């Protein structure tokens, strides 16, 4: 939850900093911004141990999750906004279908998805990140992890999810959307549905992708088939479940033939 100005607070991995202990900058900034830092060769070598510890913590905590779906969207959306209402219904529908819901753990769309999942009896996961401004973990998260490094957090979003659902959001949401599409396009992950919800919000982007990127030969028509865009919660969940069943059937066929299913 957001702290008042009289009591600033920041979470830095497992560490909570308050008042005068809150320092400028973030761990990601310290890692990536090496300009003018003569000690980077020494400090970055040791920093790898902290990075490793975040991977270990994430893998250990999330390894026994049930099938899950990562849901992205704006932290700035008001609780009564159409996208938050949609996210809450989505979270509930995913829980009823047997999926845990993974979000960034913050407010707005993330909180709405976590709430819908929790109220429907599902498992809500929040993967937080250290930011220059503190957001905190929303109250509907059952399992929460605060990360220092974006790239570690992003690995967890993909590794422990069967699909991405992307609702209206800003830069961070766009980052997650296109990273997911790139991973599927390059076959780094397979059978990984990407669902965009909020047709009015995404229509301009999708039109630009078709009319500019596709027309100019920067993507193929098959790349656009990696996405479905809908306002229908049932359609989104059914699309994800169908992909799961298809993959399970293919893996079973491989095992039956004596091969090895990844």
PDB file of C-alpha atoms in Angstrom:
ATOM      1  CA  UNK A   1       0.000   0.000   0.000  1.00  0.00           C
ATOM      2  CA  UNK A   2       1.124   3.565  -0.633  1.00  0.00           C
ATOM      3  CA  UNK A   3       2.822   5.314   2.262  1.00  0.00           C
ATOM      4  CA  UNK A   4       2.244   8.953   3.197  1.00  0.00           C
ATOM      5  CA  UNK A   5       4.929  11.529   2.444  1.00  0.00           C
ATOM      6  CA  UNK A   6       5.743  11.734   6.153  1.00  0.00           C
ATOM      7  CA  UNK A   7       6.715   8.081   6.177  1.00  0.00           C
ATOM      8  CA  UNK A   8       8.438   7.089   2.934  1.00  0.00           C
ATOM      9  CA  UNK A   9       8.994   3.385   2.501  1.00  0.00           C
ATOM     10  CA  UNK A  10      10.778   1.241  -0.054  1.00  0.00           C
ATOM     11  CA  UNK A  11      11.081  -2.522  -0.414  1.00  0.00           C
ATOM     12  CA  UNK A  12      14.433  -3.675  -1.740  1.00  0.00           C
ATOM     13  CA  UNK A  13      14.092  -7.413  -2.123  1.00  0.00           C
ATOM     14  CA  UNK A  14      13.493  -8.776   1.383  1.00  0.00           C
ATOM     15  CA  UNK A  15      14.644  -5.482   2.940  1.00  0.00           C
ATOM     16  CA  UNK A  16      12.208  -2.736   4.000  1.00  0.00           C
ATOM     17  CA  UNK A  17      13.594   0.810   4.193  1.00  0.00           C
ATOM     18  CA  UNK A  18      11.755   3.707   5.855  1.00  0.00           C
ATOM     19  CA  UNK A  19      12.264   7.398   6.545  1.00  0.00           C
ATOM     20  CA  UNK A  20      15.921   8.522   6.320  1.00  0.00           C
ATOM     21  CA  UNK A  21      17.096   5.030   5.364  1.00  0.00           C
ATOM     22  CA  UNK A  22      15.392   5.306   1.973  1.00  0.00           C
ATOM     23  CA  UNK A  23      18.193   5.989  -0.504  1.00  0.00           C
ATOM     24  CA  UNK A  24      18.057   7.428  -3.992  1.00  0.00           C
ATOM     25  CA  UNK A  25      18.125   5.046  -6.941  1.00  0.00           C
ATOM     26  CA  UNK A  26      17.332   1.353  -7.253  1.00  0.00           C
ATOM     27  CA  UNK A  27      19.314  -1.874  -7.523  1.00  0.00           C
ATOM     28  CA  UNK A  28      18.544  -2.071 -11.249  1.00  0.00           C
ATOM     29  CA  UNK A  29      19.859   1.454 -11.699  1.00  0.00           C
ATOM     30  CA  UNK A  30      23.049   0.636  -9.805  1.00  0.00           C
ATOM     31  CA  UNK A  31      23.582  -2.427 -11.997  1.00  0.00           C
ATOM     32  CA  UNK A  32      22.852  -0.862 -15.385  1.00  0.00           C
ATOM     33  CA  UNK A  33      24.135   2.689 -15.001  1.00  0.00           C
ATOM     34  CA  UNK A  34      27.908   2.220 -14.825  1.00  0.00           C
ATOM     35  CA  UNK A  35      28.834   5.662 -16.188  1.00  0.00           C
ATOM     36  CA  UNK A  36      31.171   7.396 -13.786  1.00  0.00           C
ATOM     37  CA  UNK A  37      31.456   4.395 -11.458  1.00  0.00           C
ATOM     38  CA  UNK A  38      35.119   3.356 -11.296  1.00  0.00           C
ATOM     39  CA  UNK A  39      34.292   0.513  -8.910  1.00  0.00           C
ATOM     40  CA  UNK A  40      31.863  -1.302 -11.261  1.00  0.00           C
ATOM     41  CA  UNK A  41      34.286  -4.128 -12.074  1.00  0.00           C
ATOM     42  CA  UNK A  42      34.614  -5.109  -8.426  1.00  0.00           C
ATOM     43  CA  UNK A  43      31.075  -4.450  -7.236  1.00  0.00           C
ATOM     44  CA  UNK A  44      29.327  -6.035 -10.217  1.00  0.00           C
ATOM     45  CA  UNK A  45      31.192  -9.304  -9.700  1.00  0.00           C
ATOM     46  CA  UNK A  46      29.813  -9.580  -6.181  1.00  0.00           C
ATOM     47  CA  UNK A  47      26.401  -8.354  -7.305  1.00  0.00           C
ATOM     48  CA  UNK A  48      25.988 -11.596  -9.285  1.00  0.00           C
ATOM     49  CA  UNK A  49      25.522 -13.421  -5.971  1.00  0.00           C
ATOM     50  CA  UNK A  50      22.592 -11.185  -5.092  1.00  0.00           C
ATOM     51  CA  UNK A  51      21.115 -11.794  -8.544  1.00  0.00           C
ATOM     52  CA  UNK A  52      21.565 -15.539  -8.063  1.00  0.00           C
ATOM     53  CA  UNK A  53      19.833 -15.342  -4.685  1.00  0.00           C
ATOM     54  CA  UNK A  54      16.800 -13.709  -6.300  1.00  0.00           C
ATOM     55  CA  UNK A  55      16.539 -16.505  -8.833  1.00  0.00           C
ATOM     56  CA  UNK A  56      16.850 -19.107  -6.057  1.00  0.00           C
ATOM     57  CA  UNK A  57      14.181 -17.371  -3.962  1.00  0.00           C
ATOM     58  CA  UNK A  58      11.810 -17.112  -6.900  1.00  0.00           C
ATOM     59  CA  UNK A  59      12.322 -20.687  -8.091  1.00  0.00           C
ATOM     60  CA  UNK A  60      11.987 -22.093  -4.581  1.00  0.00           C
ATOM     61  CA  UNK A  61       8.849 -20.113  -3.722  1.00  0.00           C
ATOM     62  CA  UNK A  62       6.985 -20.664  -6.987  1.00  0.00           C
ATOM     63  CA  UNK A  63       8.041 -24.201  -7.917  1.00  0.00           C
ATOM     64  CA  UNK A  64       4.875 -25.819  -6.559  1.00  0.00           C
ATOM     65  CA  UNK A  65       2.356 -23.392  -8.027  1.00  0.00           C
ATOM     66  CA  UNK A  66      -0.644 -24.895  -9.797  1.00  0.00           C
ATOM     67  CA  UNK A  67      -1.088 -23.951 -13.468  1.00  0.00           C
ATOM     68  CA  UNK A  68      -1.023 -20.165 -13.592  1.00  0.00           C
ATOM     69  CA  UNK A  69      -1.702 -17.188 -15.858  1.00  0.00           C
ATOM     70  CA  UNK A  70       0.202 -13.898 -15.698  1.00  0.00           C
ATOM     71  CA  UNK A  71      -2.069 -10.842 -15.932  1.00  0.00           C
ATOM     72  CA  UNK A  72      -0.706  -7.399 -16.805  1.00  0.00           C
ATOM     73  CA  UNK A  73      -2.235  -3.945 -16.817  1.00  0.00           C
ATOM     74  CA  UNK A  74      -1.891  -0.439 -15.489  1.00  0.00           C
ATOM     75  CA  UNK A  75      -1.176   0.348 -11.857  1.00  0.00           C
ATOM     76  CA  UNK A  76      -2.801   3.746 -12.509  1.00  0.00           C
ATOM     77  CA  UNK A  77      -6.273   2.455 -13.354  1.00  0.00           C
ATOM     78  CA  UNK A  78      -9.010   3.527 -10.932  1.00  0.00           C
ATOM     79  CA  UNK A  79     -10.817   0.726  -9.075  1.00  0.00           C
ATOM     80  CA  UNK A  80     -14.090   1.589 -10.846  1.00  0.00           C
ATOM     81  CA  UNK A  81     -12.524   1.750 -14.330  1.00  0.00           C
ATOM     82  CA  UNK A  82     -13.725  -0.635 -17.073  1.00  0.00           C
ATOM     83  CA  UNK A  83     -10.344  -2.400 -17.180  1.00  0.00           C
ATOM     84  CA  UNK A  84     -10.350  -3.056 -13.426  1.00  0.00           C
ATOM     85  CA  UNK A  85     -13.870  -4.441 -13.615  1.00  0.00           C
ATOM     86  CA  UNK A  86     -12.757  -6.645 -16.514  1.00  0.00           C
ATOM     87  CA  UNK A  87      -9.622  -7.743 -14.638  1.00  0.00           C
ATOM     88  CA  UNK A  88     -11.618  -8.728 -11.566  1.00  0.00           C
ATOM     89  CA  UNK A  89     -14.002 -10.851 -13.630  1.00  0.00           C
ATOM     90  CA  UNK A  90     -11.032 -12.381 -15.434  1.00  0.00           C
ATOM     91  CA  UNK A  91      -9.282 -13.271 -12.163  1.00  0.00           C
ATOM     92  CA  UNK A  92     -12.422 -14.992 -10.897  1.00  0.00           C
ATOM     93  CA  UNK A  93     -12.919 -16.917 -14.147  1.00  0.00           C
ATOM     94  CA  UNK A  94      -9.296 -18.083 -14.168  1.00  0.00           C
ATOM     95  CA  UNK A  95      -9.607 -19.278 -10.567  1.00  0.00           C
ATOM     96  CA  UNK A  96     -12.767 -21.224 -11.390  1.00  0.00           C
ATOM     97  CA  UNK A  97     -10.918 -22.821 -14.317  1.00  0.00           C
ATOM     98  CA  UNK A  98      -8.170 -24.021 -11.961  1.00  0.00           C
ATOM     99  CA  UNK A  99      -5.508 -21.378 -12.625  1.00  0.00           C
ATOM    100  CA  UNK A 100      -3.531 -19.298 -10.170  1.00  0.00           C
ATOM    101  CA  UNK A 101      -3.212 -15.628 -11.122  1.00  0.00           C
ATOM    102  CA  UNK A 102       0.199 -13.937 -11.207  1.00  0.00           C
ATOM    103  CA  UNK A 103       0.420 -10.135 -11.313  1.00  0.00           C
ATOM    104  CA  UNK A 104       2.975  -7.481 -10.468  1.00  0.00           C
ATOM    105  CA  UNK A 105       1.321  -7.263  -7.060  1.00  0.00           C
ATOM    106  CA  UNK A 106       0.573  -3.555  -7.299  1.00  0.00           C
ATOM    107  CA  UNK A 107      -2.617  -1.485  -7.446  1.00  0.00           C
ATOM    108  CA  UNK A 108      -4.987  -0.857 -10.348  1.00  0.00           C
ATOM    109  CA  UNK A 109      -5.521  -3.706 -12.805  1.00  0.00           C
ATOM    110  CA  UNK A 110      -3.123  -5.949 -10.897  1.00  0.00           C
ATOM    111  CA  UNK A 111      -5.048  -5.590  -7.660  1.00  0.00           C
ATOM    112  CA  UNK A 112      -8.356  -6.173  -9.439  1.00  0.00           C
ATOM    113  CA  UNK A 113      -7.127  -9.433 -11.002  1.00  0.00           C
ATOM    114  CA  UNK A 114      -5.716 -10.638  -7.683  1.00  0.00           C
ATOM    115  CA  UNK A 115      -8.970  -9.749  -5.929  1.00  0.00           C
ATOM    116  CA  UNK A 116     -11.128 -11.581  -8.433  1.00  0.00           C
ATOM    117  CA  UNK A 117      -8.968 -14.676  -8.116  1.00  0.00           C
ATOM    118  CA  UNK A 118      -8.850 -14.655  -4.321  1.00  0.00           C
ATOM    119  CA  UNK A 119     -12.574 -14.043  -3.899  1.00  0.00           C
ATOM    120  CA  UNK A 120     -13.285 -16.968  -6.254  1.00  0.00           C
ATOM    121  CA  UNK A 121     -11.119 -19.273  -4.129  1.00  0.00           C
ATOM    122  CA  UNK A 122      -8.001 -19.232  -6.312  1.00  0.00           C
ATOM    123  CA  UNK A 123      -4.361 -18.608  -5.495  1.00  0.00           C
ATOM    124  CA  UNK A 124      -3.138 -15.039  -6.069  1.00  0.00           C
ATOM    125  CA  UNK A 125       0.555 -14.329  -6.603  1.00  0.00           C
ATOM    126  CA  UNK A 126       2.241 -10.920  -6.648  1.00  0.00           C
ATOM    127  CA  UNK A 127       5.733 -10.327  -8.018  1.00  0.00           C
ATOM    128  CA  UNK A 128       6.731  -6.856  -6.867  1.00  0.00           C
ATOM    129  CA  UNK A 129       9.678  -4.739  -7.942  1.00  0.00           C
ATOM    130  CA  UNK A 130      11.784  -2.039  -6.334  1.00  0.00           C
ATOM    131  CA  UNK A 131      10.843   1.291  -7.919  1.00  0.00           C
ATOM    132  CA  UNK A 132      11.817   4.928  -7.254  1.00  0.00           C
ATOM    133  CA  UNK A 133       8.216   5.362  -6.057  1.00  0.00           C
ATOM    134  CA  UNK A 134       6.776   2.754  -3.726  1.00  0.00           C
ATOM    135  CA  UNK A 135       3.638   0.857  -4.742  1.00  0.00           C
ATOM    136  CA  UNK A 136       3.609  -1.955  -2.225  1.00  0.00           C
ATOM    137  CA  UNK A 137       1.917  -5.356  -2.426  1.00  0.00           C
ATOM    138  CA  UNK A 138      -1.861  -5.257  -2.696  1.00  0.00           C
ATOM    139  CA  UNK A 139      -3.890  -6.939   0.035  1.00  0.00           C
ATOM    140  CA  UNK A 140      -5.310  -9.675  -2.216  1.00  0.00           C
ATOM    141  CA  UNK A 141      -1.944 -11.370  -2.815  1.00  0.00           C
ATOM    142  CA  UNK A 142      -1.518 -14.770  -1.133  1.00  0.00           C
ATOM    143  CA  UNK A 143       2.133 -15.287  -2.141  1.00  0.00           C
ATOM    144  CA  UNK A 144       4.227 -12.181  -2.678  1.00  0.00           C
ATOM    145  CA  UNK A 145       7.874 -11.745  -3.643  1.00  0.00           C
ATOM    146  CA  UNK A 146       9.636  -8.382  -3.932  1.00  0.00           C
ATOM    147  CA  UNK A 147      12.456  -8.334  -6.469  1.00  0.00           C
ATOM    148  CA  UNK A 148      15.360  -5.951  -6.943  1.00  0.00           C
ATOM    149  CA  UNK A 149      15.954  -6.784 -10.603  1.00  0.00           C
ATOM    150  CA  UNK A 150      13.446  -6.517 -13.424  1.00  0.00           C
ATOM    151  CA  UNK A 151      14.996  -9.314 -15.469  1.00  0.00           C
ATOM    152  CA  UNK A 152      14.708 -11.820 -12.607  1.00  0.00           C
ATOM    153  CA  UNK A 153      11.086 -10.849 -12.036  1.00  0.00           C
ATOM    154  CA  UNK A 154      10.301 -11.122 -15.746  1.00  0.00           C
ATOM    155  CA  UNK A 155      11.726 -14.636 -15.827  1.00  0.00           C
ATOM    156  CA  UNK A 156       9.278 -15.656 -13.091  1.00  0.00           C
ATOM    157  CA  UNK A 157       6.320 -14.182 -14.988  1.00  0.00           C
ATOM    158  CA  UNK A 158       7.086 -16.444 -17.951  1.00  0.00           C
ATOM    159  CA  UNK A 159       8.470 -19.565 -16.258  1.00  0.00           C
ATOM    160  CA  UNK A 160       5.478 -20.163 -14.001  1.00  0.00           C
ATOM    161  CA  UNK A 161       2.670 -19.143 -16.361  1.00  0.00           C
ATOM    162  CA  UNK A 162       0.791 -21.024 -19.057  1.00  0.00           C
ATOM    163  CA  UNK A 163      -0.360 -17.783 -20.713  1.00  0.00           C
ATOM    164  CA  UNK A 164      -0.265 -13.980 -20.609  1.00  0.00           C
ATOM    165  CA  UNK A 165      -3.358 -11.792 -20.481  1.00  0.00           C
ATOM    166  CA  UNK A 166      -2.661  -8.124 -21.171  1.00  0.00           C
ATOM    167  CA  UNK A 167      -5.174  -5.448 -20.214  1.00  0.00           C
ATOM    168  CA  UNK A 168      -4.902  -1.688 -20.849  1.00  0.00           C
ATOM    169  CA  UNK A 169      -1.645  -0.358 -19.446  1.00  0.00           C
ATOM    170  CA  UNK A 170       1.404   1.788 -20.034  1.00  0.00           C
ATOM    171  CA  UNK A 171       5.106   1.284 -20.723  1.00  0.00           C
ATOM    172  CA  UNK A 172       5.552  -1.689 -18.415  1.00  0.00           C
ATOM    173  CA  UNK A 173       2.530  -3.444 -19.870  1.00  0.00           C
ATOM    174  CA  UNK A 174       3.797  -2.866 -23.408  1.00  0.00           C
ATOM    175  CA  UNK A 175       7.192  -4.215 -22.387  1.00  0.00           C
ATOM    176  CA  UNK A 176       5.669  -7.450 -21.075  1.00  0.00           C
ATOM    177  CA  UNK A 177       3.393  -7.789 -24.117  1.00  0.00           C
ATOM    178  CA  UNK A 178       6.157  -7.516 -26.692  1.00  0.00           C
ATOM    179  CA  UNK A 179       8.602  -9.608 -24.708  1.00  0.00           C
ATOM    180  CA  UNK A 180       6.016 -12.408 -24.601  1.00  0.00           C
ATOM    181  CA  UNK A 181       5.356 -12.088 -28.330  1.00  0.00           C
ATOM    182  CA  UNK A 182       9.096 -12.150 -29.059  1.00  0.00           C
ATOM    183  CA  UNK A 183       9.602 -15.286 -26.968  1.00  0.00           C
ATOM    184  CA  UNK A 184       6.779 -17.073 -28.801  1.00  0.00           C
ATOM    185  CA  UNK A 185       7.829 -15.782 -32.236  1.00  0.00           C
ATOM    186  CA  UNK A 186      11.400 -17.016 -31.714  1.00  0.00           C
ATOM    187  CA  UNK A 187      10.136 -20.304 -30.192  1.00  0.00           C
ATOM    188  CA  UNK A 188      11.844 -19.712 -26.881  1.00  0.00           C
ATOM    189  CA  UNK A 189       8.481 -20.698 -25.413  1.00  0.00           C
ATOM    190  CA  UNK A 190       5.839 -22.792 -27.170  1.00  0.00           C
ATOM    191  CA  UNK A 191       2.063 -23.032 -26.866  1.00  0.00           C
ATOM    192  CA  UNK A 192       2.018 -19.792 -24.891  1.00  0.00           C
ATOM    193  CA  UNK A 193      -1.250 -17.933 -25.543  1.00  0.00           C
ATOM    194  CA  UNK A 194      -1.115 -14.132 -25.486  1.00  0.00           C
ATOM    195  CA  UNK A 195      -4.536 -12.572 -24.941  1.00  0.00           C
ATOM    196  CA  UNK A 196      -5.139  -8.842 -25.227  1.00  0.00           C
ATOM    197  CA  UNK A 197      -8.282  -7.669 -23.452  1.00  0.00           C
ATOM    198  CA  UNK A 198      -9.864  -4.278 -24.067  1.00  0.00           C
ATOM    199  CA  UNK A 199     -10.488  -4.124 -27.810  1.00  0.00           C
ATOM    200  CA  UNK A 200     -11.050  -0.377 -27.937  1.00  0.00           C
ATOM    201  CA  UNK A 201      -7.751   0.289 -26.156  1.00  0.00           C
ATOM    202  CA  UNK A 202      -5.657  -2.050 -28.316  1.00  0.00           C
ATOM    203  CA  UNK A 203      -7.314  -1.462 -31.698  1.00  0.00           C
ATOM    204  CA  UNK A 204      -4.927   1.334 -32.723  1.00  0.00           C
ATOM    205  CA  UNK A 205      -1.833  -0.700 -31.902  1.00  0.00           C
ATOM    206  CA  UNK A 206      -3.117  -3.766 -33.723  1.00  0.00           C
ATOM    207  CA  UNK A 207      -4.045  -1.670 -36.751  1.00  0.00           C
ATOM    208  CA  UNK A 208      -0.550  -0.183 -36.825  1.00  0.00           C
ATOM    209  CA  UNK A 209       0.988  -3.648 -36.588  1.00  0.00           C
ATOM    210  CA  UNK A 210      -1.108  -4.833 -39.549  1.00  0.00           C
ATOM    211  CA  UNK A 211      -0.883  -1.711 -41.703  1.00  0.00           C
ATOM    212  CA  UNK A 212       2.717  -0.680 -40.987  1.00  0.00           C
ATOM    213  CA  UNK A 213       4.768  -3.539 -39.568  1.00  0.00           C
ATOM    214  CA  UNK A 214       3.162  -6.269 -41.698  1.00  0.00           C
ATOM    215  CA  UNK A 215       2.908  -4.171 -44.853  1.00  0.00           C
ATOM    216  CA  UNK A 216       6.554  -3.156 -44.526  1.00  0.00           C
ATOM    217  CA  UNK A 217       7.630  -6.777 -44.091  1.00  0.00           C
ATOM    218  CA  UNK A 218       8.866  -6.344 -40.514  1.00  0.00           C
ATOM    219  CA  UNK A 219       6.580  -9.119 -39.250  1.00  0.00           C
ATOM    220  CA  UNK A 220       4.688 -11.951 -40.929  1.00  0.00           C
ATOM    221  CA  UNK A 221       0.966 -12.656 -40.966  1.00  0.00           C
ATOM    222  CA  UNK A 222       1.667 -15.669 -38.736  1.00  0.00           C
ATOM    223  CA  UNK A 223       3.084 -13.335 -36.084  1.00  0.00           C
ATOM    224  CA  UNK A 224      -0.271 -11.581 -35.791  1.00  0.00           C
ATOM    225  CA  UNK A 225      -1.897 -14.967 -35.252  1.00  0.00           C
ATOM    226  CA  UNK A 226       0.020 -15.235 -31.973  1.00  0.00           C
ATOM    227  CA  UNK A 227      -2.459 -12.767 -30.438  1.00  0.00           C
ATOM    228  CA  UNK A 228      -6.157 -12.860 -29.772  1.00  0.00           C
ATOM    229  CA  UNK A 229      -7.931  -9.661 -28.747  1.00  0.00           C
ATOM    230  CA  UNK A 230     -11.275  -9.860 -26.976  1.00  0.00           C
ATOM    231  CA  UNK A 231     -13.531  -8.310 -24.352  1.00  0.00           C
ATOM    232  CA  UNK A 232     -15.073 -11.690 -23.527  1.00  0.00           C
ATOM    233  CA  UNK A 233     -13.705 -13.235 -20.335  1.00  0.00           C
ATOM    234  CA  UNK A 234     -15.057 -16.680 -21.183  1.00  0.00           C
ATOM    235  CA  UNK A 235     -13.418 -16.582 -24.625  1.00  0.00           C
ATOM    236  CA  UNK A 236     -10.076 -15.622 -23.088  1.00  0.00           C
ATOM    237  CA  UNK A 237     -10.145 -18.424 -20.510  1.00  0.00           C
ATOM    238  CA  UNK A 238     -11.367 -20.977 -23.056  1.00  0.00           C
ATOM    239  CA  UNK A 239      -8.518 -20.018 -25.419  1.00  0.00           C
ATOM    240  CA  UNK A 240      -5.969 -20.559 -22.648  1.00  0.00           C
ATOM    241  CA  UNK A 241      -7.508 -23.863 -21.536  1.00  0.00           C
ATOM    242  CA  UNK A 242      -7.638 -25.142 -25.131  1.00  0.00           C
ATOM    243  CA  UNK A 243      -3.920 -24.419 -25.599  1.00  0.00           C
ATOM    244  CA  UNK A 244      -3.198 -26.293 -22.353  1.00  0.00           C
ATOM    245  CA  UNK A 245      -5.184 -29.327 -23.466  1.00  0.00           C
ATOM    246  CA  UNK A 246      -3.555 -29.333 -26.888  1.00  0.00           C
ATOM    247  CA  UNK A 247      -0.071 -29.229 -25.391  1.00  0.00           C
ATOM    248  CA  UNK A 248      -0.919 -31.975 -22.885  1.00  0.00           C
ATOM    249  CA  UNK A 249      -2.203 -34.202 -25.689  1.00  0.00           C
ATOM    250  CA  UNK A 250       0.938 -33.634 -27.746  1.00  0.00           C
ATOM    251  CA  UNK A 251       3.185 -34.407 -24.791  1.00  0.00           C
ATOM    252  CA  UNK A 252       1.235 -37.578 -24.053  1.00  0.00           C
ATOM    253  CA  UNK A 253       1.610 -38.658 -27.684  1.00  0.00           C
ATOM    254  CA  UNK A 254       5.362 -38.133 -27.487  1.00  0.00           C
ATOM    255  CA  UNK A 255       5.601 -40.163 -24.264  1.00  0.00           C
ATOM    256  CA  UNK A 256       3.483 -42.963 -25.749  1.00  0.00           C
ATOM    257  CA  UNK A 257       5.806 -43.162 -28.741  1.00  0.00           C
ATOM    258  CA  UNK A 258       8.823 -43.524 -26.484  1.00  0.00           C
ATOM    259  CA  UNK A 259      10.117 -40.023 -27.034  1.00  0.00           C
ATOM    260  CA  UNK A 260      10.902 -37.383 -24.427  1.00  0.00           C
ATOM    261  CA  UNK A 261       8.441 -34.540 -23.880  1.00  0.00           C
ATOM    262  CA  UNK A 262      10.026 -31.243 -22.807  1.00  0.00           C
TER     263      UNK A 262
END
